[in-house]
Coordinates of C-alpha atoms and ligand atoms in Angstrom, one line a residue:
M14 CA 20.3 8.8 9.4
K15 CA 20.1 12.4 10.6
Q16 CA 18.4 14.7 8.2
R17 CA 20.8 17.5 7.1
G18 CA 18.7 20.6 7.1
V19 CA 15.8 19.7 9.3
R20 CA 16.2 18.8 13.0
R21 CA 12.8 19.9 14.2
A22 CA 9.5 19.6 12.3
I23 CA 6.2 21.2 13.2
L24 CA 3.2 19.2 11.8
I25 CA -0.2 20.9 11.9
G26 CA -3.0 18.3 12.1
G27 CA -3.1 14.8 13.6
G28 CA -5.5 13.2 11.1
I29 CA -4.0 10.8 8.7
A30 CA -1.2 12.6 6.8
G31 CA 0.3 14.0 10.1
P32 CA 1.0 10.8 12.0
V33 CA 2.3 8.9 8.9
L34 CA 4.7 11.7 8.0
G35 CA 5.7 11.9 11.6
M36 CA 6.6 8.3 11.7
F37 CA 8.8 8.5 8.5
L38 CA 10.5 11.7 9.9
R39 CA 11.3 9.8 13.1
R40 CA 13.2 7.3 11.0
L41 CA 15.4 10.1 9.8
G42 CA 16.1 11.2 13.4
V43 CA 13.9 14.4 13.1
E44 CA 12.3 15.7 16.3
V45 CA 8.5 15.9 15.4
T46 CA 5.6 17.6 17.2
I47 CA 2.1 17.3 15.8
Y48 CA -0.3 20.1 16.9
E49 CA -3.9 19.0 16.7
A50 CA -6.8 21.3 17.1
R51 CA -9.1 18.6 18.7
E52 CA -9.0 18.3 22.4
A53 CA -8.4 14.6 22.4
L54 CA -8.3 11.5 20.2
V55 CA -11.9 10.1 19.9
E56 CA -11.9 6.6 18.5
S57 CA -15.7 6.4 18.1
E58 CA -15.7 9.5 15.9
G59 CA -16.9 9.7 12.3
A60 CA -18.0 7.2 9.7
F61 CA -15.8 4.7 7.9
L62 CA -13.4 4.7 4.9
G63 CA -11.4 2.4 2.7
V64 CA -7.6 2.2 2.8
A65 CA -6.8 1.2 -0.7
P66 CA -3.9 -1.2 -1.5
N67 CA -1.6 1.7 -2.4
G68 CA -2.3 3.3 1.1
M69 CA -1.9 -0.1 2.8
N70 CA 1.5 -0.5 1.1
V71 CA 2.7 2.7 2.9
L72 CA 1.6 1.1 6.2
V73 CA 3.4 -2.1 5.2
E74 CA 6.6 -0.1 4.9
L75 CA 6.0 1.3 8.4
G76 CA 5.3 -2.2 9.7
I77 CA 1.8 -1.4 10.9
A78 CA -0.4 -2.7 8.1
G79 CA -1.4 -5.8 10.2
A80 CA -2.3 -3.6 13.3
V81 CA -4.5 -1.4 11.1
Q82 CA -6.2 -4.2 9.4
A83 CA -6.9 -5.9 12.7
R84 CA -9.0 -2.8 13.6
G85 CA -10.9 -3.0 10.4
A86 CA -11.9 -5.6 7.8
L87 CA -10.6 -6.8 4.5
C88 CA -13.0 -6.0 1.6
E89 CA -13.6 -8.9 -0.7
G90 CA -15.3 -7.0 -3.5
L91 CA -17.5 -4.2 -4.8
R92 CA -20.8 -5.0 -6.4
F93 CA -22.7 -2.3 -8.3
E94 CA -26.5 -2.4 -8.7
N95 CA -29.1 -0.2 -10.3
A96 CA -32.3 1.1 -8.7
R97 CA -34.2 -2.2 -9.6
G98 CA -31.5 -4.2 -7.8
R99 CA -30.0 -5.5 -11.0
R100 CA -26.3 -6.2 -10.9
I101 CA -24.4 -3.9 -13.4
G102 CA -20.8 -4.5 -12.5
E103 CA -18.5 -6.1 -10.0
I104 CA -14.9 -5.7 -8.9
D105 CA -13.5 -8.7 -7.1
Q106 CA -10.9 -7.6 -4.5
R107 CA -9.9 -11.0 -3.3
E108 CA -6.8 -11.1 -5.5
A109 CA -5.8 -7.5 -4.5
A110 CA -3.2 -8.6 -2.0
R111 CA -1.5 -10.9 -4.6
R112 CA -1.7 -8.3 -7.4
F113 CA -0.9 -5.1 -5.5
G114 CA 1.0 -6.3 -2.4
A115 CA -1.9 -5.4 0.0
G116 CA -5.7 -5.6 0.1
L117 CA -8.4 -3.0 0.4
V118 CA -9.2 -2.5 4.1
M119 CA -12.5 -1.0 5.4
I120 CA -12.1 0.8 8.7
R121 CA -13.9 3.2 10.9
R122 CA -12.2 6.6 10.6
G123 CA -11.7 7.0 14.3
A124 CA -10.1 3.6 14.6
L125 CA -7.7 4.4 11.8
Q126 CA -6.8 7.7 13.4
A127 CA -6.2 6.0 16.7
A128 CA -4.0 3.3 15.3
L129 CA -1.8 5.8 13.5
A130 CA -1.6 8.3 16.4
E131 CA -0.8 5.6 19.0
E132 CA 1.9 4.1 16.8
A133 CA 3.4 7.5 16.0
V134 CA 3.6 8.3 19.8
R135 CA 5.2 4.9 20.4
R136 CA 7.9 5.9 17.8
G137 CA 8.7 9.2 19.5
V138 CA 6.3 11.6 17.8
E139 CA 4.9 14.1 20.3
I140 CA 1.2 14.9 19.7
R141 CA -0.2 18.0 21.4
Y142 CA -4.0 18.2 21.5
G143 CA -6.1 21.3 21.9
M144 CA -3.6 23.3 19.7
R145 CA -5.3 25.1 16.8
L146 CA -3.0 26.9 14.4
A147 CA -3.8 30.6 14.2
D148 CA -0.9 32.1 12.3
I149 CA 2.5 31.5 10.8
D150 CA 5.5 33.8 11.1
R151 CA 7.9 33.3 8.2
S152 CA 10.0 36.4 8.8
D153 CA 13.2 34.4 9.8
P154 CA 14.5 32.7 6.6
R155 CA 16.2 29.9 8.8
A156 CA 13.1 28.9 10.8
V157 CA 9.3 29.1 11.0
V158 CA 7.1 30.0 13.9
A159 CA 3.6 28.7 14.5
R160 CA 1.1 30.6 16.7
F161 CA -1.8 28.9 18.2
D162 CA -5.2 30.0 19.4
E163 CA -4.7 28.4 22.8
G164 CA -2.1 26.7 24.9
G165 CA 1.7 27.1 24.5
E166 CA 5.0 25.4 24.5
G167 CA 7.8 25.7 27.0
G168 CA 6.3 28.8 28.7
E169 CA 6.2 30.7 25.4
A170 CA 2.4 31.1 25.3
G171 CA 1.0 29.7 22.0
E172 CA 4.2 29.5 19.9
A173 CA 6.3 26.8 18.4
R174 CA 9.5 27.1 16.4
G175 CA 10.8 24.6 13.9
D176 CA 13.0 24.2 10.8
V177 CA 9.9 23.3 8.7
L178 CA 6.1 23.5 9.2
I179 CA 4.0 21.0 7.3
G180 CA 0.3 21.6 6.9
C181 CA -1.6 18.3 7.4
D182 CA -4.7 20.1 8.5
G183 CA -7.3 18.9 6.0
F184 CA -9.3 20.6 3.3
R185 CA -10.1 23.7 5.3
S186 CA -6.4 24.1 6.1
R187 CA -5.4 27.2 8.1
T188 CA -1.8 26.6 7.0
R189 CA -2.9 27.0 3.4
A190 CA -4.8 30.2 4.2
R191 CA -1.8 31.7 6.1
A192 CA 1.1 30.5 3.9
L193 CA -0.5 30.6 0.5
P194 CA -3.3 33.2 0.8
D195 CA -3.9 33.3 -3.0
A196 CA -4.7 29.5 -3.1
P197 CA -8.2 28.8 -4.4
A198 CA -10.8 27.8 -1.8
P199 CA -12.0 24.2 -2.0
G200 CA -14.9 23.9 -4.4
Y201 CA -18.3 22.5 -3.4
T202 CA -19.3 19.6 -5.6
G203 CA -23.1 19.7 -5.0
L204 CA -23.2 16.4 -3.2
I205 CA -23.7 15.6 0.5
D206 CA -22.8 12.5 2.4
F207 CA -24.4 10.7 5.3
G208 CA -23.4 7.5 7.0
G209 CA -24.1 5.1 9.8
F210 CA -23.7 1.7 11.4
A211 CA -26.7 -0.7 11.8
R212 CA -27.7 -4.2 12.7
C213 CA -30.0 -5.3 9.9
P214 CA -30.0 -9.1 9.4
S215 CA -32.7 -8.8 6.6
A216 CA -30.4 -6.8 4.3
P217 CA -29.2 -9.1 1.5
L218 CA -25.5 -8.5 1.9
S219 CA -22.5 -10.9 1.9
P220 CA -19.9 -10.4 4.6
G221 CA -16.8 -8.5 3.3
W222 CA -18.7 -7.1 0.2
N223 CA -19.4 -3.5 -0.6
V224 CA -22.7 -3.1 -2.4
M225 CA -23.2 0.2 -4.3
V226 CA -26.6 1.1 -5.5
F227 CA -27.2 3.8 -8.2
G228 CA -30.7 4.7 -7.0
R229 CA -33.4 6.6 -8.7
R230 CA -32.4 9.9 -7.1
A231 CA -29.5 9.1 -4.8
F232 CA -26.6 6.7 -4.2
F233 CA -26.3 4.2 -1.4
G234 CA -23.2 2.1 -0.4
A235 CA -23.2 -0.7 2.2
F236 CA -20.4 -2.8 3.5
A237 CA -21.2 -6.0 5.5
A238 CA -18.5 -6.2 8.3
P239 CA -17.5 -9.7 9.4
D240 CA -19.4 -9.4 12.7
G241 CA -22.7 -8.7 10.7
E242 CA -22.8 -5.0 11.3
V243 CA -23.7 -2.9 8.2
W244 CA -21.6 0.1 7.5
W245 CA -23.3 2.4 5.1
F246 CA -23.1 5.8 3.4
H247 CA -25.5 7.8 1.2
N248 CA -24.8 10.5 -1.4
S249 CA -27.4 12.9 -2.8
G250 CA -27.6 16.2 -4.5
E251 CA -27.8 19.4 -2.4
P252 CA -27.4 22.6 -4.3
E253 CA -26.6 24.8 -1.3
A254 CA -23.0 24.8 -0.1
G255 CA -23.9 26.3 3.3
G256 CA -26.8 26.4 5.6
A257 CA -27.9 24.0 8.3
L258 CA -30.1 20.9 7.5
A259 CA -32.6 20.3 10.3
P260 CA -31.2 17.4 12.3
G261 CA -34.6 15.9 13.1
S262 CA -35.4 15.4 9.4
L263 CA -32.1 13.8 8.2
R264 CA -33.3 10.2 8.3
E265 CA -36.6 11.1 6.6
R266 CA -34.7 13.0 4.0
I267 CA -32.5 10.0 3.2
L268 CA -35.6 7.6 3.2
A269 CA -37.4 10.0 0.8
S270 CA -34.5 10.1 -1.7
H271 CA -34.5 6.2 -1.8
E272 CA -38.2 5.8 -2.5
G273 CA -38.5 3.2 -5.3
D274 CA -35.0 1.8 -4.7
P275 CA -34.4 -1.7 -3.2
G276 CA -36.4 -1.9 0.0
W277 CA -33.4 -3.1 2.2
I278 CA -31.9 0.3 1.9
A279 CA -34.8 1.8 3.9
D280 CA -34.5 -1.1 6.4
V281 CA -30.9 -0.4 7.0
V282 CA -31.5 3.4 7.4
R283 CA -34.4 2.7 9.9
A284 CA -32.2 0.3 11.9
T285 CA -29.5 2.9 12.4
P286 CA -29.4 4.3 15.9
E287 CA -27.6 7.5 14.9
V288 CA -27.4 9.0 11.4
L289 CA -23.9 10.6 10.9
G290 CA -23.3 13.7 8.8
P291 CA -24.1 15.5 6.7
W292 CA -20.7 16.1 5.1
R293 CA -20.8 18.6 2.2
L294 CA -18.3 17.2 -0.3
H295 CA -15.6 19.6 -1.5
D296 CA -12.5 19.1 -3.5
I297 CA -9.4 21.0 -4.8
L298 CA -8.8 20.2 -8.4
T299 CA -5.6 22.1 -8.6
M300 CA -3.5 24.6 -6.7
P301 CA -0.8 26.8 -8.2
R302 CA 1.7 26.0 -5.5
W303 CA 1.8 23.7 -2.5
H304 CA 4.7 25.3 -0.6
A305 CA 6.1 28.7 0.4
G306 CA 9.5 29.0 2.1
R307 CA 9.8 26.5 4.9
V308 CA 6.0 25.6 4.8
C309 CA 4.5 22.8 2.7
L310 CA 1.0 21.3 2.5
I311 CA 0.2 17.6 2.2
G312 CA -2.9 15.5 2.2
D313 CA -6.3 17.1 1.8
A314 CA -4.8 20.5 2.6
A315 CA -3.0 20.4 -0.8
H316 CA -5.4 18.2 -2.9
A317 CA -8.7 17.3 -1.2
A318 CA -10.6 14.6 -3.1
T319 CA -14.2 13.7 -2.8
P320 CA -14.6 10.1 -1.3
H321 CA -15.9 8.7 -4.7
A322 CA -12.6 7.2 -5.6
G323 CA -11.9 5.9 -2.1
Q324 CA -8.4 7.4 -2.2
G325 CA -8.2 10.5 0.0
A326 CA -6.7 8.7 3.0
S327 CA -4.4 6.6 0.9
L328 CA -3.1 9.7 -0.9
A329 CA -2.5 11.4 2.4
M330 CA -0.4 8.3 3.5
E331 CA 1.6 8.3 0.2
D332 CA 2.3 12.1 0.7
G333 CA 3.7 11.5 4.2
M334 CA 6.1 8.8 2.9
L335 CA 7.2 10.7 -0.2
L336 CA 7.7 14.0 1.5
A337 CA 9.9 12.4 4.2
R338 CA 12.0 10.8 1.4
C339 CA 12.3 14.2 -0.3
L340 CA 13.4 15.9 2.9
R341 CA 15.9 13.1 3.4
D342 CA 17.5 13.5 0.0
A343 CA 17.4 17.3 -0.7
A344 CA 20.0 19.7 0.6
E345 CA 17.4 22.3 1.7
P346 CA 13.7 22.1 2.7
E347 CA 12.6 24.3 -0.3
Q348 CA 14.3 21.9 -2.7
A349 CA 12.6 19.0 -1.0
F350 CA 9.2 20.7 -1.2
A351 CA 9.7 21.5 -4.9
A352 CA 10.6 17.9 -5.6
F353 CA 7.7 16.6 -3.7
E354 CA 5.2 18.8 -5.5
R355 CA 6.7 17.9 -8.9
L356 CA 6.5 14.1 -8.1
R357 CA 3.0 14.2 -6.6
R358 CA 1.0 16.6 -8.6
P359 CA 0.2 14.5 -11.8
R360 CA -0.9 11.5 -9.8
V361 CA -3.0 13.3 -7.2
E362 CA -4.7 15.7 -9.6
A363 CA -5.7 12.8 -11.9
I364 CA -7.3 11.0 -8.9
V365 CA -9.1 14.1 -7.7
R366 CA -10.6 14.5 -11.2
Q367 CA -11.5 10.8 -11.4
A368 CA -13.2 11.1 -8.0
R369 CA -15.2 14.1 -9.2
R370 CA -16.2 12.1 -12.4
N371 CA -17.3 9.1 -10.2
G372 CA -19.5 11.3 -8.1
S373 CA -21.1 12.9 -11.1
R374 CA -23.3 9.8 -11.7
K375 CA -24.5 9.5 -8.2
A376 CA -27.4 11.9 -8.0
V377 CA -29.9 12.3 -10.9
A378 CA -32.8 14.7 -11.2
G379 CA -35.6 12.7 -12.8
P380 CA -36.5 9.6 -14.9
V381 CA -35.0 10.8 -18.2
A382 CA -31.7 11.6 -16.5
E383 CA -31.9 8.2 -14.7
W384 CA -32.6 6.4 -18.0
L385 CA -29.6 8.1 -19.7
R386 CA -27.3 7.5 -16.7
D387 CA -28.2 3.8 -16.5
R388 CA -27.4 3.3 -20.2
A389 CA -24.0 4.8 -19.7
L390 CA -23.2 3.0 -16.4
P391 CA -21.6 -0.2 -17.6
L392 CA -19.0 1.7 -19.7
F393 CA -18.5 4.3 -16.9
L394 CA -17.9 1.5 -14.4
R395 CA -15.3 -0.1 -16.7
I396 CA -13.4 3.2 -17.1
G397 CA -13.6 3.7 -13.3
A398 CA -12.3 0.1 -12.6
A399 CA -9.3 0.8 -14.9
A400 CA -8.6 4.1 -13.1
Q401 CA -8.8 2.2 -9.8
E402 CA -6.2 -0.4 -11.0
R403 CA -3.8 2.4 -11.8
A404 CA -4.3 4.0 -8.4
Y405 CA -3.8 0.7 -6.6
A406 CA -0.7 -0.3 -8.5
Y407 CA 1.4 2.8 -7.4
R408 CA 4.3 2.0 -5.1
I409 CA 6.9 4.2 -3.4
D410 CA 10.4 2.7 -2.9
W411 CA 11.7 4.1 0.4
E412 CA 15.3 3.2 -0.3
A413 CA 15.4 4.9 -3.7
R414 CA 17.0 8.4 -3.8
V415 CA 14.9 11.3 -4.9
A416 CA 16.6 12.9 -7.9
Ligands
FAD30 C1 -17.6 11.4 4.3 C2 -16.2 11.1 3.8 C3 -15.9 9.8 3.4 C4 -14.6 9.5 3.0 N1 -14.3 8.2 2.6 C5 -13.0 7.9 2.2 C6 -12.7 6.6 1.7 O1 -13.5 5.7 1.7 N2 -11.4 6.4 1.4 C7 -10.4 7.3 1.5 O2 -9.3 7.1 1.2 N3 -10.7 8.6 1.9 C8 -12.0 8.9 2.2 N4 -12.3 10.2 2.6 C9 -11.3 11.2 2.6 C10 -10.3 11.1 3.8 O3 -11.0 11.1 5.0 C11 -9.4 12.3 3.7 O4 -8.9 12.4 2.4 C12 -8.2 12.1 4.7 O5 -8.8 12.1 6.0 C13 -7.2 13.2 4.5 O6 -6.3 13.2 5.5 P1 -5.5 14.5 6.1 O7 -4.6 14.0 7.1 O8 -5.0 15.2 4.9 O9 -6.7 15.4 6.7 P2 -7.7 15.0 7.9 O10 -7.8 13.6 8.1 O11 -8.9 15.8 7.6 O12 -6.9 15.6 9.2 C14 -6.8 17.0 9.4 C15 -6.5 17.2 10.9 O13 -6.1 18.6 11.1 C16 -6.8 19.1 12.2 N5 -6.8 20.5 12.1 C17 -7.6 21.2 11.2 N6 -7.4 22.5 11.4 C18 -6.4 22.7 12.3 C19 -5.7 23.8 12.9 N7 -6.0 25.1 12.5 N8 -4.7 23.5 13.8 C20 -4.5 22.3 14.2 N9 -5.1 21.2 13.7 C21 -6.1 21.4 12.8 C22 -8.2 18.4 12.2 O14 -8.8 18.4 13.5 C23 -7.8 17.0 11.7 O15 -7.5 16.1 12.8 C24 -13.6 10.5 3.0 C25 -13.9 11.8 3.5 C26 -15.2 12.1 3.8 C27 -15.6 13.5 4.3

């Protein structure tokens, strides 16, 4: 079906939201170009993440869930432990596919991005790398013009014109800064994240399981991939939002913050050839508006979540599917954007808040705080598990009309 008001869409950002939205728009016959600031697709880039059942169900609708899962690994469960290595909770994921229609898939971020981008191109989405959005011209009410720092299109240096422009450009979104200049800046949560990949046969991990340790000062998560590799991440408190951390001391810093925690954590960190990060974790709890004229934000650009709920990528996928449905069914782009924001806001803001709460127990500042935290953890984990069930159970019906 040809979309009525939108023939040509400009998507800024080829991370996760961009290619997913692009594939759904191609179904509607829309001409789609993604402008991505990076010079090229780099499959080895970044750490890893979990695509939750609700995100996998979007990929099922696109017919690419199997291809994505083949580049990652199914997670069988999450096990939570305290600093003494005692088990304090467990979430079995082996029934997830039966209960939610899809399982939780752990995948390297670069591999996920490559799978989505390659499939988008195969379906007719054009991706132009090395194109960083600089500015947006909204002076023509019937179109929108994007200006780029470098490069150009069709001889017109550095410009692209479309019926709509969708900002899929992540939590530091330039689209947001240009189209919604009054939007609040992402807030720093006081936690940083490191990660890595290691071979460490002595670590007591079961293949397919994610072990999460609430340590004495910091948090450590480790997933045992089927080939025996350990995929890990670490969260600790860092009061400063800016400033460089000396690269030479990153590993020592992580090791120091896990002194007194189960010894295998230090073994894994020492066995890691390259420590990745740090990422300073930001979120956007709420924004007054997600759209202006023919411009709309999706994914982290609209509602960045910290990784503590494991939902950022999955929400970006849901956004892509739902926005395409809204564009299909509304008479005008602005009506589609208003419907999208109305339908999405309650869900995504609840998950961003839940992710913030999940993170709040990860770094503690001393034995008293640790003791209090550990008393509250079992209840806290039960509440978190219930919130996770609600997030997983969400489904979008592509065929249903948006009212
Ligand atoms: C350490 C860490 C761990 C995480 N773990 C998880 C997890 O386990 N599960 C989960 O679901 N989520 C996780 N997330 C969150 C997840 O990565 C994001 O929510 C998700 O990537 C958002 O997708 P997006 O497409 O909105 O933005 P992004 O994936 O950030 O993509 C934005 C793209 O826009 C491009 N871009 C930026 N500016 C411009 C510009 N001016 N012009 C053109 N292009 C531009 C960028 O280069 C990038 O490719 C994690 C995040 C971090 C930092």
